[in-house]
CSV table of C-alpha atoms and ligand atoms in Angstrom, one decimal:
chain,number,residue,atom,x,y,z
A,666,MET,CA,0.0,0.0,0.0
A,667,ILE,CA,2.8,2.4,0.9
A,668,THR,CA,6.4,2.1,-0.1
A,669,VAL,CA,9.0,4.6,1.2
A,670,GLU,CA,12.5,4.4,-0.3
A,671,ASN,CA,15.4,6.3,1.2
A,672,LEU,CA,13.3,9.3,2.1
A,673,ARG,CA,15.3,12.4,2.9
A,674,LYS,CA,14.0,15.8,4.0
A,675,SER,CA,16.0,18.9,4.8
A,676,TYR,CA,15.2,22.5,5.6
A,677,GLY,CA,18.1,24.3,4.0
A,678,GLU,CA,21.2,22.8,5.6
A,679,LEU,CA,19.3,21.2,8.4
A,680,GLN,CA,18.6,17.5,7.7
A,681,ILE,CA,15.4,16.3,9.4
A,682,LEU,CA,14.9,12.8,7.8
A,683,LYS,CA,18.1,11.0,6.9
A,684,GLY,CA,17.1,8.2,4.6
A,685,ILE,CA,14.0,6.3,5.7
A,686,SER,CA,12.9,3.2,4.0
A,687,THR,CA,9.9,1.0,4.9
A,688,GLN,CA,6.8,-0.7,3.5
A,689,ILE,CA,3.3,-0.6,4.8
A,690,SER,CA,0.8,-3.2,3.6
A,691,HIS,CA,-2.9,-3.0,3.0
A,692,GLN,CA,-4.8,-3.0,6.3
A,693,GLU,CA,-1.7,-2.7,8.4
A,694,VAL,CA,-1.7,-0.4,11.4
A,695,VAL,CA,1.7,1.2,11.9
A,696,VAL,CA,2.6,3.2,15.0
A,697,LEU,CA,5.4,5.8,14.9
A,698,ILE,CA,7.2,6.5,18.1
A,699,GLY,CA,10.2,8.6,19.0
A,700,PRO,CA,11.5,11.5,21.0
A,701,SER,CA,10.3,15.1,20.3
A,702,GLY,CA,12.0,16.5,17.2
A,703,SER,CA,12.9,13.2,15.8
A,704,GLY,CA,11.0,13.8,12.6
A,705,LYS,CA,7.8,11.9,13.2
A,706,SER,CA,5.4,14.7,12.1
A,707,THR,CA,7.7,15.5,9.1
A,708,PHE,CA,7.7,11.9,8.0
A,709,LEU,CA,3.9,11.7,8.2
A,710,ARG,CA,3.4,15.0,6.4
A,711,CYS,CA,5.7,13.8,3.6
A,712,LEU,CA,3.3,10.9,3.1
A,713,ASN,CA,0.5,13.2,1.9
A,714,GLY,CA,2.7,15.8,0.3
A,715,LEU,CA,2.1,18.5,2.9
A,716,GLU,CA,5.9,18.6,3.1
A,717,LYS,CA,7.9,18.3,-0.1
A,718,THR,CA,10.5,15.6,0.1
A,719,THR,CA,14.1,16.5,-0.7
A,720,ASN,CA,15.1,13.1,-1.9
A,721,GLY,CA,13.8,9.5,-2.2
A,722,LYS,CA,10.7,7.9,-3.4
A,723,ILE,CA,7.2,7.5,-1.9
A,724,GLU,CA,4.5,5.4,-3.5
A,725,ILE,CA,1.0,5.2,-2.1
A,726,ALA,CA,-1.9,3.1,-3.5
A,727,GLY,CA,-0.1,2.8,-6.8
A,728,MET,CA,0.6,6.5,-7.2
A,729,GLU,CA,4.1,7.8,-7.0
A,730,LEU,CA,3.9,10.9,-4.8
A,731,THR,CA,7.4,12.0,-5.4
A,732,ASN,CA,6.9,12.0,-9.2
A,733,PRO,CA,6.2,15.7,-10.1
A,734,GLU,CA,3.7,14.5,-12.7
A,735,THR,CA,1.4,13.0,-10.1
A,736,ASN,CA,-1.6,15.1,-9.2
A,737,ILE,CA,-1.1,15.7,-5.5
A,738,HIS,CA,-4.7,16.7,-5.0
A,739,ASP,CA,-5.9,13.4,-6.5
A,740,LEU,CA,-3.5,11.5,-4.3
A,741,ARG,CA,-4.6,13.3,-1.1
A,742,GLN,CA,-8.2,12.2,-1.7
A,743,HIS,CA,-6.9,8.7,-0.9
A,744,VAL,CA,-4.9,9.7,2.1
A,745,GLY,CA,-6.8,11.0,5.1
A,746,MET,CA,-5.1,13.0,7.8
A,747,CYS,CA,-5.9,13.9,11.4
A,748,PHE,CA,-4.0,16.7,13.1
A,749,GLN,CA,-3.0,17.2,16.7
A,750,GLN,CA,-5.0,20.5,16.7
A,751,PHE,CA,-8.0,19.0,14.9
A,752,ASN,CA,-8.1,21.9,12.4
A,753,LEU,CA,-11.8,21.7,11.8
A,754,PHE,CA,-13.0,24.5,9.5
A,755,LYS,CA,-14.0,27.1,12.1
A,756,HIS,CA,-16.6,28.9,10.0
A,757,LEU,CA,-18.5,25.8,9.0
A,758,THR,CA,-21.0,23.6,10.9
A,759,ILE,CA,-20.0,20.0,11.8
A,760,MET,CA,-22.2,18.9,8.9
A,761,GLU,CA,-20.6,21.3,6.5
A,762,ASN,CA,-17.1,20.3,7.7
A,763,ILE,CA,-17.7,16.8,6.6
A,764,THR,CA,-19.7,17.4,3.4
A,765,ILE,CA,-17.4,20.0,1.9
A,766,GLY,CA,-14.9,17.4,0.7
A,767,PRO,CA,-17.4,15.1,-0.9
A,768,MET,CA,-19.2,18.0,-2.5
A,769,LYS,CA,-16.4,20.2,-3.7
A,770,VAL,CA,-13.7,17.7,-4.4
A,771,LEU,CA,-15.6,14.5,-5.3
A,772,LYS,CA,-18.5,16.5,-6.8
A,773,LYS,CA,-21.1,14.5,-5.1
A,774,SER,CA,-24.6,15.9,-4.6
A,775,LYS,CA,-25.5,17.6,-1.3
A,776,ALA,CA,-28.0,14.9,-0.4
A,777,GLU,CA,-25.6,12.1,-1.0
A,778,SER,CA,-22.8,14.0,0.9
A,779,GLU,CA,-25.1,14.6,3.9
A,780,GLN,CA,-26.1,10.9,3.8
A,781,ILE,CA,-22.4,10.0,4.1
A,782,ALA,CA,-21.9,12.6,6.8
A,783,ARG,CA,-24.8,11.3,8.9
A,784,GLU,CA,-23.5,7.7,8.7
A,785,LEU,CA,-20.0,8.8,9.7
A,786,LEU,CA,-21.3,11.0,12.6
A,787,LYS,CA,-23.2,8.0,13.9
A,788,LYS,CA,-20.1,5.9,13.6
A,789,VAL,CA,-18.1,8.4,15.7
A,790,GLY,CA,-21.0,8.9,18.1
A,791,LEU,CA,-21.9,12.5,17.3
A,792,GLN,CA,-25.2,12.3,15.4
A,793,ASN,CA,-26.8,15.1,17.3
A,794,LYS,CA,-24.1,17.7,16.6
A,795,GLU,CA,-24.8,18.3,12.9
A,796,GLN,CA,-25.6,22.0,13.2
A,797,ASP,CA,-23.1,22.9,15.9
A,798,TYR,CA,-19.9,24.8,15.2
A,799,PRO,CA,-16.5,23.4,16.1
A,800,ASP,CA,-15.9,25.7,19.0
A,801,GLN,CA,-19.1,24.5,20.6
A,802,LEU,CA,-17.6,21.0,20.9
A,803,SER,CA,-15.1,19.5,23.3
A,804,GLY,CA,-11.6,18.6,22.0
A,805,GLY,CA,-12.5,14.9,21.9
A,806,GLN,CA,-15.6,15.6,20.0
A,807,GLN,CA,-13.8,17.8,17.5
A,808,GLN,CA,-11.2,15.2,16.9
A,809,ARG,CA,-13.9,12.6,16.2
A,810,VAL,CA,-15.4,15.0,13.7
A,811,ALA,CA,-12.0,15.5,12.1
A,812,ILE,CA,-11.8,11.7,11.7
A,813,ALA,CA,-15.3,11.7,10.1
A,814,ARG,CA,-14.3,14.5,7.8
A,815,ALA,CA,-11.3,12.5,6.6
A,816,LEU,CA,-13.3,9.3,6.2
A,817,ALA,CA,-15.9,11.1,4.1
A,818,MET,CA,-13.4,11.1,1.3
A,819,LYS,CA,-13.2,7.2,1.5
A,820,PRO,CA,-9.5,7.2,1.9
A,821,LYS,CA,-7.3,4.1,1.5
A,822,VAL,CA,-4.9,5.2,4.2
A,823,MET,CA,-5.4,7.3,7.3
A,824,LEU,CA,-2.6,9.3,8.9
A,825,PHE,CA,-2.8,10.5,12.5
A,826,ASP,CA,-0.4,13.0,14.0
A,827,GLU,CA,-0.6,12.8,17.8
A,828,PRO,CA,-4.4,12.8,17.6
A,829,THR,CA,-4.9,12.7,21.4
A,830,SER,CA,-2.0,15.0,22.6
A,831,ALA,CA,-4.1,18.1,22.8
A,832,LEU,CA,-6.9,16.4,24.7
A,833,ASN,CA,-7.8,16.4,28.3
A,834,PRO,CA,-7.0,12.9,29.7
A,835,GLU,CA,-10.7,12.0,30.1
A,836,MET,CA,-11.3,12.5,26.4
A,837,VAL,CA,-8.4,10.5,25.1
A,838,GLY,CA,-10.3,7.2,25.3
A,839,GLU,CA,-13.2,8.2,23.1
A,840,VAL,CA,-10.9,9.1,20.3
A,841,LEU,CA,-8.7,6.0,20.7
A,842,ASN,CA,-11.9,3.9,20.6
A,843,VAL,CA,-12.9,5.3,17.3
A,844,MET,CA,-9.4,4.7,16.0
A,845,SER,CA,-9.5,1.1,17.2
A,846,ASP,CA,-12.8,0.5,15.5
A,847,LEU,CA,-11.3,1.8,12.3
A,848,ALA,CA,-8.3,-0.5,12.7
A,849,HIS,CA,-10.6,-3.5,13.2
A,850,GLU,CA,-12.5,-2.6,10.1
A,851,GLY,CA,-9.3,-3.0,8.2
A,852,MET,CA,-8.3,0.6,7.5
A,853,THR,CA,-4.6,1.1,6.7
A,854,MET,CA,-3.3,3.5,9.3
A,855,VAL,CA,-0.1,5.3,10.2
A,856,ILE,CA,-0.2,6.8,13.7
A,857,VAL,CA,2.2,9.0,15.6
A,858,THR,CA,1.3,8.7,19.2
A,859,HIS,CA,2.7,8.8,22.8
A,860,GLU,CA,-0.1,6.4,23.9
A,861,MET,CA,2.1,3.3,24.3
A,862,GLY,CA,-0.7,1.2,25.6
A,863,PHE,CA,-2.7,1.9,22.5
A,864,ALA,CA,0.3,1.3,20.3
A,865,ARG,CA,0.8,-2.1,21.8
A,866,GLU,CA,-2.8,-3.1,21.6
A,867,VAL,CA,-3.8,-1.8,18.1
A,868,GLY,CA,-0.5,-1.6,16.3
A,869,ASP,CA,0.6,-4.4,13.9
A,870,ARG,CA,4.1,-2.8,13.7
A,871,VAL,CA,6.0,-0.1,15.6
A,872,LEU,CA,8.6,2.1,14.0
A,873,PHE,CA,11.0,3.9,16.3
A,874,LEU,CA,12.4,7.1,14.9
A,875,ASP,CA,15.3,9.0,16.4
A,876,ASP,CA,17.2,12.0,15.0
A,877,GLY,CA,15.8,11.4,11.5
A,878,TYR,CA,16.7,7.7,11.3
A,879,LEU,CA,14.4,4.8,11.4
A,880,VAL,CA,16.3,3.1,14.2
A,881,GLU,CA,14.3,0.0,14.8
A,882,GLU,CA,11.0,-1.6,13.6
A,883,GLY,CA,9.1,-4.6,14.7
A,884,THR,CA,5.9,-5.9,16.2
A,885,PRO,CA,4.8,-4.2,19.4
A,886,VAL,CA,6.1,-7.2,21.4
A,887,GLU,CA,9.5,-7.0,19.7
A,888,ILE,CA,9.8,-3.3,20.2
A,889,PHE,CA,8.4,-3.0,23.7
A,890,GLU,CA,9.7,-6.2,25.2
A,891,ARG,CA,12.8,-7.0,23.4
A,892,PRO,CA,14.2,-3.8,21.8
A,893,LYS,CA,17.6,-4.5,20.2
A,894,GLU,CA,18.9,-1.0,19.9
A,895,GLU,CA,20.4,1.0,22.7
A,896,ARG,CA,18.5,4.2,21.6
A,897,THR,CA,15.2,2.4,21.6
A,898,LYS,CA,15.8,1.0,25.1
A,899,ASN,CA,16.7,4.5,26.4
A,900,PHE,CA,13.6,6.0,24.9
A,901,LEU,CA,11.3,3.3,26.2
A,902,ALA,CA,12.9,3.5,29.7
A,903,LYS,CA,11.8,7.2,29.7
A,904,VAL,CA,8.3,6.8,28.4
A,905,LEU,CA,7.0,3.5,29.8
B,1006,MET,CA,-29.9,79.6,8.3
B,1007,GLN,CA,-32.4,80.8,5.7
B,1008,VAL,CA,-29.7,80.6,3.1
B,1009,VAL,CA,-28.9,77.0,4.0
B,1010,LEU,CA,-32.5,76.0,3.9
B,1011,GLU,CA,-33.1,77.6,0.6
B,1012,ASN,CA,-30.2,75.9,-1.0
B,1013,LEU,CA,-30.5,72.6,0.7
B,1014,PRO,CA,-32.0,70.8,-2.3
B,1015,GLN,CA,-29.0,71.8,-4.4
B,1016,ILE,CA,-26.6,70.7,-1.7
B,1017,LEU,CA,-28.4,67.4,-1.2
B,1018,GLU,CA,-28.2,66.8,-4.9
B,1019,GLY,CA,-24.4,67.0,-4.5
B,1020,LEU,CA,-24.6,64.6,-1.5
B,1021,LYS,CA,-26.5,62.1,-3.8
B,1022,PHE,CA,-23.5,62.1,-6.2
B,1023,THR,CA,-21.0,61.8,-3.3
B,1024,VAL,CA,-22.8,58.8,-2.0
B,1025,TYR,CA,-23.1,57.3,-5.5
B,1026,TYR,CA,-19.4,57.7,-6.3
B,1027,SER,CA,-18.4,56.4,-2.9
B,1028,ILE,CA,-20.5,53.2,-3.3
B,1029,VAL,CA,-19.3,52.5,-6.9
B,1030,ALA,CA,-15.7,53.3,-5.9
B,1031,ILE,CA,-15.8,51.0,-2.8
B,1032,ILE,CA,-17.3,48.1,-4.8
B,1033,LEU,CA,-14.7,48.4,-7.5
B,1034,ALA,CA,-11.9,49.0,-4.9
B,1035,VAL,CA,-12.8,45.7,-3.2
B,1036,ILE,CA,-12.6,43.9,-6.5
B,1037,PHE,CA,-9.3,45.5,-7.5
B,1038,GLY,CA,-8.0,45.0,-3.9
B,1039,LEU,CA,-8.9,41.3,-4.0
B,1040,ILE,CA,-7.2,40.8,-7.4
B,1041,ALA,CA,-4.1,42.6,-6.3
B,1042,ALA,CA,-3.9,40.7,-3.0
B,1043,LEU,CA,-4.2,37.4,-4.7
B,1044,MET,CA,-1.6,38.4,-7.2
B,1045,LYS,CA,0.7,39.6,-4.5
B,1046,LEU,CA,0.4,36.3,-2.6
B,1047,SER,CA,0.7,34.1,-5.8
B,1048,LYS,CA,3.8,32.0,-6.4
B,1049,SER,CA,4.5,33.8,-9.7
B,1050,SER,CA,7.0,36.6,-9.2
B,1051,VAL,CA,5.7,38.4,-12.3
B,1052,LEU,CA,2.2,38.6,-10.8
B,1053,SER,CA,3.3,39.6,-7.4
B,1054,GLY,CA,5.7,42.1,-8.9
B,1055,PHE,CA,2.9,43.7,-10.9
B,1056,ALA,CA,0.8,43.9,-7.7
B,1057,SER,CA,3.6,45.5,-5.7
B,1058,VAL,CA,4.2,48.1,-8.4
B,1059,TYR,CA,0.4,49.0,-8.4
B,1060,ILE,CA,0.1,49.1,-4.7
B,1061,GLU,CA,3.3,51.2,-4.1
B,1062,VAL,CA,2.6,53.7,-6.9
B,1063,PHE,CA,-1.0,54.4,-5.7
B,1064,ARG,CA,0.0,54.6,-2.1
B,1065,SER,CA,3.0,56.8,-2.6
B,1066,THR,CA,1.4,59.5,-4.8
B,1067,PRO,CA,-1.4,61.9,-3.8
B,1068,LEU,CA,-4.8,61.0,-5.0
B,1069,LEU,CA,-5.3,64.5,-6.4
B,1070,VAL,CA,-2.3,64.0,-8.6
B,1071,GLN,CA,-3.5,60.6,-9.7
B,1072,LEU,CA,-6.8,62.1,-10.6
B,1073,PHE,CA,-5.3,64.9,-12.6
B,1074,PHE,CA,-2.9,62.5,-14.3
B,1075,ILE,CA,-5.5,60.0,-15.4
B,1076,VAL,CA,-8.4,62.3,-16.1
B,1077,PHE,CA,-6.4,65.0,-17.9
B,1078,GLY,CA,-2.8,63.8,-18.3
B,1079,LEU,CA,-3.6,60.6,-20.2
B,1080,THR,CA,-5.9,62.5,-22.7
B,1081,GLY,CA,-2.7,64.2,-23.9
B,1082,LEU,CA,-1.5,60.7,-24.9
B,1083,LEU,CA,-4.6,59.0,-26.1
B,1084,PRO,CA,-7.9,60.3,-27.5
B,1085,LEU,CA,-9.7,59.0,-24.5
B,1086,ASN,CA,-12.3,61.7,-24.6
B,1087,GLU,CA,-13.3,60.6,-28.1
B,1088,TRP,CA,-13.4,56.9,-27.2
B,1089,PHE,CA,-15.5,57.3,-24.0
B,1090,GLY,CA,-17.2,60.6,-24.7
B,1091,GLN,CA,-16.3,64.1,-23.8
B,1092,ARG,CA,-18.7,64.2,-20.8
B,1093,SER,CA,-18.4,60.6,-19.6
B,1094,TYR,CA,-14.7,60.0,-19.8
B,1095,PRO,CA,-13.8,62.3,-16.8
B,1096,ILE,CA,-16.5,60.6,-14.7
B,1097,ILE,CA,-15.5,57.1,-15.6
B,1098,ALA,CA,-11.8,57.8,-15.3
B,1099,ALA,CA,-12.2,59.6,-12.0
B,1100,THR,CA,-14.3,56.8,-10.5
B,1101,ILE,CA,-11.8,54.2,-11.6
B,1102,THR,CA,-8.9,56.2,-10.3
B,1103,LEU,CA,-10.5,56.6,-7.0
B,1104,ALA,CA,-11.2,52.9,-6.9
B,1105,LEU,CA,-7.6,52.0,-7.8
B,1106,HIS,CA,-6.4,54.3,-5.1
B,1107,GLU,CA,-8.6,52.8,-2.4
B,1108,GLY,CA,-8.0,49.3,-3.9
B,1109,ALA,CA,-4.3,49.7,-3.2
B,1110,TYR,CA,-5.0,50.1,0.5
B,1111,ILE,CA,-7.8,47.5,0.5
B,1112,SER,CA,-5.4,44.9,-1.1
B,1113,GLU,CA,-3.2,45.3,2.0
B,1114,ILE,CA,-6.2,44.8,4.3
B,1115,ILE,CA,-7.2,41.7,2.3
B,1116,ARG,CA,-3.7,40.3,2.2
B,1117,ALA,CA,-3.3,40.7,6.0
B,1118,GLY,CA,-6.7,39.0,6.4
B,1119,ILE,CA,-5.7,36.0,4.2
B,1120,GLN,CA,-2.3,35.7,5.9
B,1121,GLY,CA,-4.1,35.8,9.3
B,1122,VAL,CA,-5.9,32.6,8.7
B,1123,ASP,CA,-4.4,29.8,10.7
B,1124,ARG,CA,-2.1,27.6,8.6
B,1125,GLY,CA,-3.8,24.5,10.0
B,1126,GLN,CA,-7.0,25.4,8.2
B,1127,LYS,CA,-5.2,25.4,4.8
B,1128,GLU,CA,-3.4,22.1,5.7
B,1129,ALA,CA,-6.7,20.5,6.6
B,1130,ALA,CA,-8.3,21.6,3.4
B,1131,ALA,CA,-5.3,20.3,1.4
B,1132,SER,CA,-5.5,17.0,3.3
B,1133,ILE,CA,-9.0,16.3,1.9
B,1134,GLY,CA,-7.7,16.9,-1.6
B,1135,MET,CA,-8.9,20.5,-2.0
B,1136,THR,CA,-7.0,22.5,-4.6
B,1137,GLU,CA,-5.5,25.9,-3.9
B,1138,PHE,CA,-8.4,27.5,-5.6
B,1139,LEU,CA,-11.1,25.6,-3.6
B,1140,THR,CA,-9.1,26.2,-0.4
B,1141,MET,CA,-9.0,29.9,-1.0
B,1142,ARG,CA,-12.6,30.1,-2.1
B,1143,TYR,CA,-14.3,28.0,0.6
B,1144,ILE,CA,-11.9,28.0,3.6
B,1145,VAL,CA,-9.5,30.9,3.6
B,1146,LEU,CA,-11.5,33.8,2.1
B,1147,PRO,CA,-14.7,33.3,4.2
B,1148,GLN,CA,-12.6,33.3,7.4
B,1149,ALA,CA,-10.4,36.2,6.2
B,1150,PHE,CA,-13.4,38.3,5.2
B,1151,LYS,CA,-14.9,38.2,8.7
B,1152,ARG,CA,-11.7,39.6,10.1
B,1153,MET,CA,-11.5,42.1,7.2
B,1154,ILE,CA,-14.9,43.7,7.6
B,1155,PRO,CA,-14.1,46.3,10.2
B,1156,PRO,CA,-11.0,47.7,8.4
B,1157,LEU,CA,-12.9,47.6,5.1
B,1158,VAL,CA,-15.7,49.6,6.6
B,1159,ASN,CA,-13.1,52.1,7.9
B,1160,GLN,CA,-11.6,52.3,4.4
B,1161,SER,CA,-15.1,53.0,3.1
B,1162,ALA,CA,-15.2,56.0,5.5
B,1163,GLN,CA,-11.8,57.1,4.0
B,1164,THR,CA,-13.2,56.7,0.5
B,1165,ILE,CA,-16.2,59.0,1.3
B,1166,LYS,CA,-13.7,61.6,2.4
B,1167,ASP,CA,-11.6,61.1,-0.7
B,1168,THR,CA,-14.5,61.7,-3.0
B,1169,SER,CA,-14.3,65.4,-2.1
B,1170,LEU,CA,-11.2,65.4,-4.3
B,1171,LEU,CA,-13.4,64.8,-7.3
B,1172,ALA,CA,-14.7,68.4,-7.2
B,1173,PRO,CA,-11.3,70.0,-8.2
B,1174,ILE,CA,-11.4,68.0,-11.4
B,1175,GLY,CA,-14.9,69.3,-12.2
B,1176,ILE,CA,-17.0,66.4,-11.1
B,1177,ILE,CA,-20.3,67.2,-9.4
B,1178,ASP,CA,-20.4,66.2,-5.8
B,1179,LEU,CA,-21.1,67.7,-2.4
B,1180,VAL,CA,-18.1,70.0,-2.5
B,1181,TYR,CA,-18.7,71.1,-6.1
B,1182,ARG,CA,-22.3,71.9,-5.4
B,1183,GLY,CA,-21.3,73.8,-2.3
B,1184,GLN,CA,-18.9,75.9,-4.3
B,1185,ILE,CA,-21.7,76.8,-6.8
B,1186,VAL,CA,-24.1,77.7,-4.0
B,1187,ILE,CA,-21.5,79.9,-2.4
B,1188,ALA,CA,-20.8,81.6,-5.8
B,1189,THR,CA,-24.4,82.7,-5.9
B,1190,THR,CA,-25.2,83.3,-2.2
B,1191,PHE,CA,-21.8,84.7,-1.0
B,1192,GLU,CA,-22.3,82.8,2.3
B,1193,PRO,CA,-19.2,80.7,2.6
B,1194,PHE,CA,-19.4,80.3,6.4
B,1195,ALA,CA,-22.9,78.8,6.5
B,1196,ILE,CA,-22.5,76.7,3.4
B,1197,TRP,CA,-19.1,75.2,4.3
B,1198,LEU,CA,-20.3,74.5,7.8
B,1199,THR,CA,-23.3,72.7,6.4
B,1200,ILE,CA,-21.2,70.7,4.1
B,1201,GLY,CA,-18.7,69.8,6.8
B,1202,LEU,CA,-21.6,68.7,9.0
B,1203,ILE,CA,-23.1,66.5,6.3
B,1204,TYR,CA,-19.7,64.8,5.8
B,1205,PHE,CA,-19.3,64.4,9.5
B,1206,ILE,CA,-22.7,62.7,9.9
B,1207,LEU,CA,-22.0,60.4,7.0
B,1208,ILE,CA,-18.5,59.4,7.9
B,1209,PHE,CA,-19.0,59.3,11.7
B,1210,SER,CA,-21.9,56.9,11.3
B,1211,VAL,CA,-19.8,54.7,9.0
B,1212,SER,CA,-16.9,54.5,11.4
B,1213,GLN,CA,-19.2,54.0,14.4
B,1214,PHE,CA,-20.6,51.1,12.4
B,1215,ALA,CA,-17.1,49.7,11.9
B,1216,GLY,CA,-16.5,49.9,15.6
B,1217,TYR,CA,-19.8,48.1,16.3
B,1218,LEU,CA,-18.9,45.4,13.8
B,1219,GLU,CA,-15.6,44.9,15.4
B,1220,ARG,CA,-17.1,44.4,18.8
B,1221,ARG,CA,-19.7,42.0,17.4
B,1222,LEU,CA,-17.2,39.9,15.6
B,1223,GLN,CA,-15.0,39.7,18.7
B,1224,LEU,CA,-18.0,38.3,20.6
B,1225,ASP,CA,-18.8,35.5,18.2
B,1226,ASN,CA,-15.3,34.7,17.2
B,1227,ARG,CA,-15.9,32.1,14.5
C,1357,ATP,N1,9.4,24.4,8.7
C,1357,ATP,C1,10.5,24.0,9.4
C,1357,ATP,N2,11.7,24.7,9.2
C,1357,ATP,C2,12.8,24.3,9.9
C,1357,ATP,N3,12.8,23.2,10.7
C,1357,ATP,C3,11.7,22.5,10.9
C,1357,ATP,C4,10.5,22.9,10.3
C,1357,ATP,N4,9.5,22.0,10.7
C,1357,ATP,C5,10.1,21.2,11.5
C,1357,ATP,N5,11.4,21.5,11.7
C,1357,ATP,C6,12.4,20.8,12.6
C,1357,ATP,O1,12.4,19.4,12.2
C,1357,ATP,C7,12.6,18.6,13.3
C,1357,ATP,C8,11.6,17.5,13.3
C,1357,ATP,O2,10.3,18.0,13.6
C,1357,ATP,P1,9.0,17.1,13.7
C,1357,ATP,O3,7.9,18.0,13.9
C,1357,ATP,O4,9.0,16.2,12.5
C,1357,ATP,O5,9.4,16.3,15.0
C,1357,ATP,P2,8.4,15.3,15.8
C,1357,ATP,O6,9.1,14.0,15.9
C,1357,ATP,O7,7.1,15.3,15.2
C,1357,ATP,O8,8.4,16.0,17.2
C,1357,ATP,P3,7.2,16.2,18.3
C,1357,ATP,O9,7.1,14.9,19.0
C,1357,ATP,O10,7.6,17.3,19.1
C,1357,ATP,O11,5.9,16.5,17.5
C,1357,ATP,C9,12.6,19.5,14.5
C,1357,ATP,O12,13.9,19.7,15.0
C,1357,ATP,C10,12.0,20.8,14.0
C,1357,ATP,O13,12.5,21.9,14.7
C,1358,MG,MG1,5.1,16.1,15.8
């Protein structure tokens, strides 16, 4: 589903990603962990072209993202993303937040888009919030709407960048539950998170990033219980 | 007082034109300003260069000189009076010049408004496959416009003031009418006072309205 070959990213002289290669298969749930500033967000944002790669090759769902001839907007329809700060469209209602993609990008009718939105709102447990504005919702609710907004495009892959980091602790669970459901339905997911319990439970594979290198990857059991690399051990000692 | 009352219909006739030129100029200025702002923010250095030249030229020269130059100066170069009509060219040219002048300021208001929209909003729009155009149209501009309304209303007040410079180039407005009335009544004090008062009422209400909008928009900060 996703192939990353020798991905490099620099800001001017500053190298952020220093040659990352990995493959993510259909329906796989991959969790990205690593210290702050290690390049997790940058890596994720390269996967939907929000950051331009400096070097290397990324292929998603048969489309080569790093090929300048690929239409990036078409590709992004297939790659959903959820942000740490939710980024719901402030001036639109919850319903409009979800329908704007299907209507304006996929050119579906209003009725059909609203139908999709209602089903998704039901799925994330917010069917009675259609006419509210984002700032009337709690953080956890906003993040669930953001997930619904991404799903409305029927993506093949979902990217999550610390989706629960900006939430009060009591709201973390409701968002993680929606994400687990999604994983169980077979969505291909790449998740940056500090929720190690969730990573262990839902992840098929864990990637440990440090200083722009993919230091170690393996199943949750391999990474959390038998890490091979010194850097992985040090990091886990701090966070577990 | 008697003089003012007797000539009030004449003066109000002038006011009608002032209001009319203000409205047309503001509408055109928002269109010019929006185009210039989008050009200035575009990736093309040619477009943004053009926009910068336009903005700087119109902000760094006096409106009166711009009016004289375009209304009278250009006719020395091109037979504009023949093309557009002896009577209508000055009116068309003056209105457009006024709009270009205000548009230069408005483009900066719009640009600041666009740049003030949270980057996360654009990224979220991009992440669901929206093109730059769709993002601008449905996400950035609607949010930017809310923020821009108070400064735009203020600029409208400024535009009303600036229409008074149409009189020196011979276009009928409040000031022009006033001068005619004075020429026949020899009552400069009463007439200028009346005209000043009319401008004050007009412009003061517009800027009060801007202040009101600003407070309103702060309340429901969406
Ligand atoms: N636009 C930019 N210009 C310059 N440097 C940047 C830019 N964006 C990110 N960086 C740098 O890239 C490095 C990696 O950032 P990134 O956000 O990918 O880290 P992260 O692993 O997601 O960290 P965190 O856990 O804090 O979110 C950081 O050192 C950051 O300062
Ligand atoms: Mg990050």
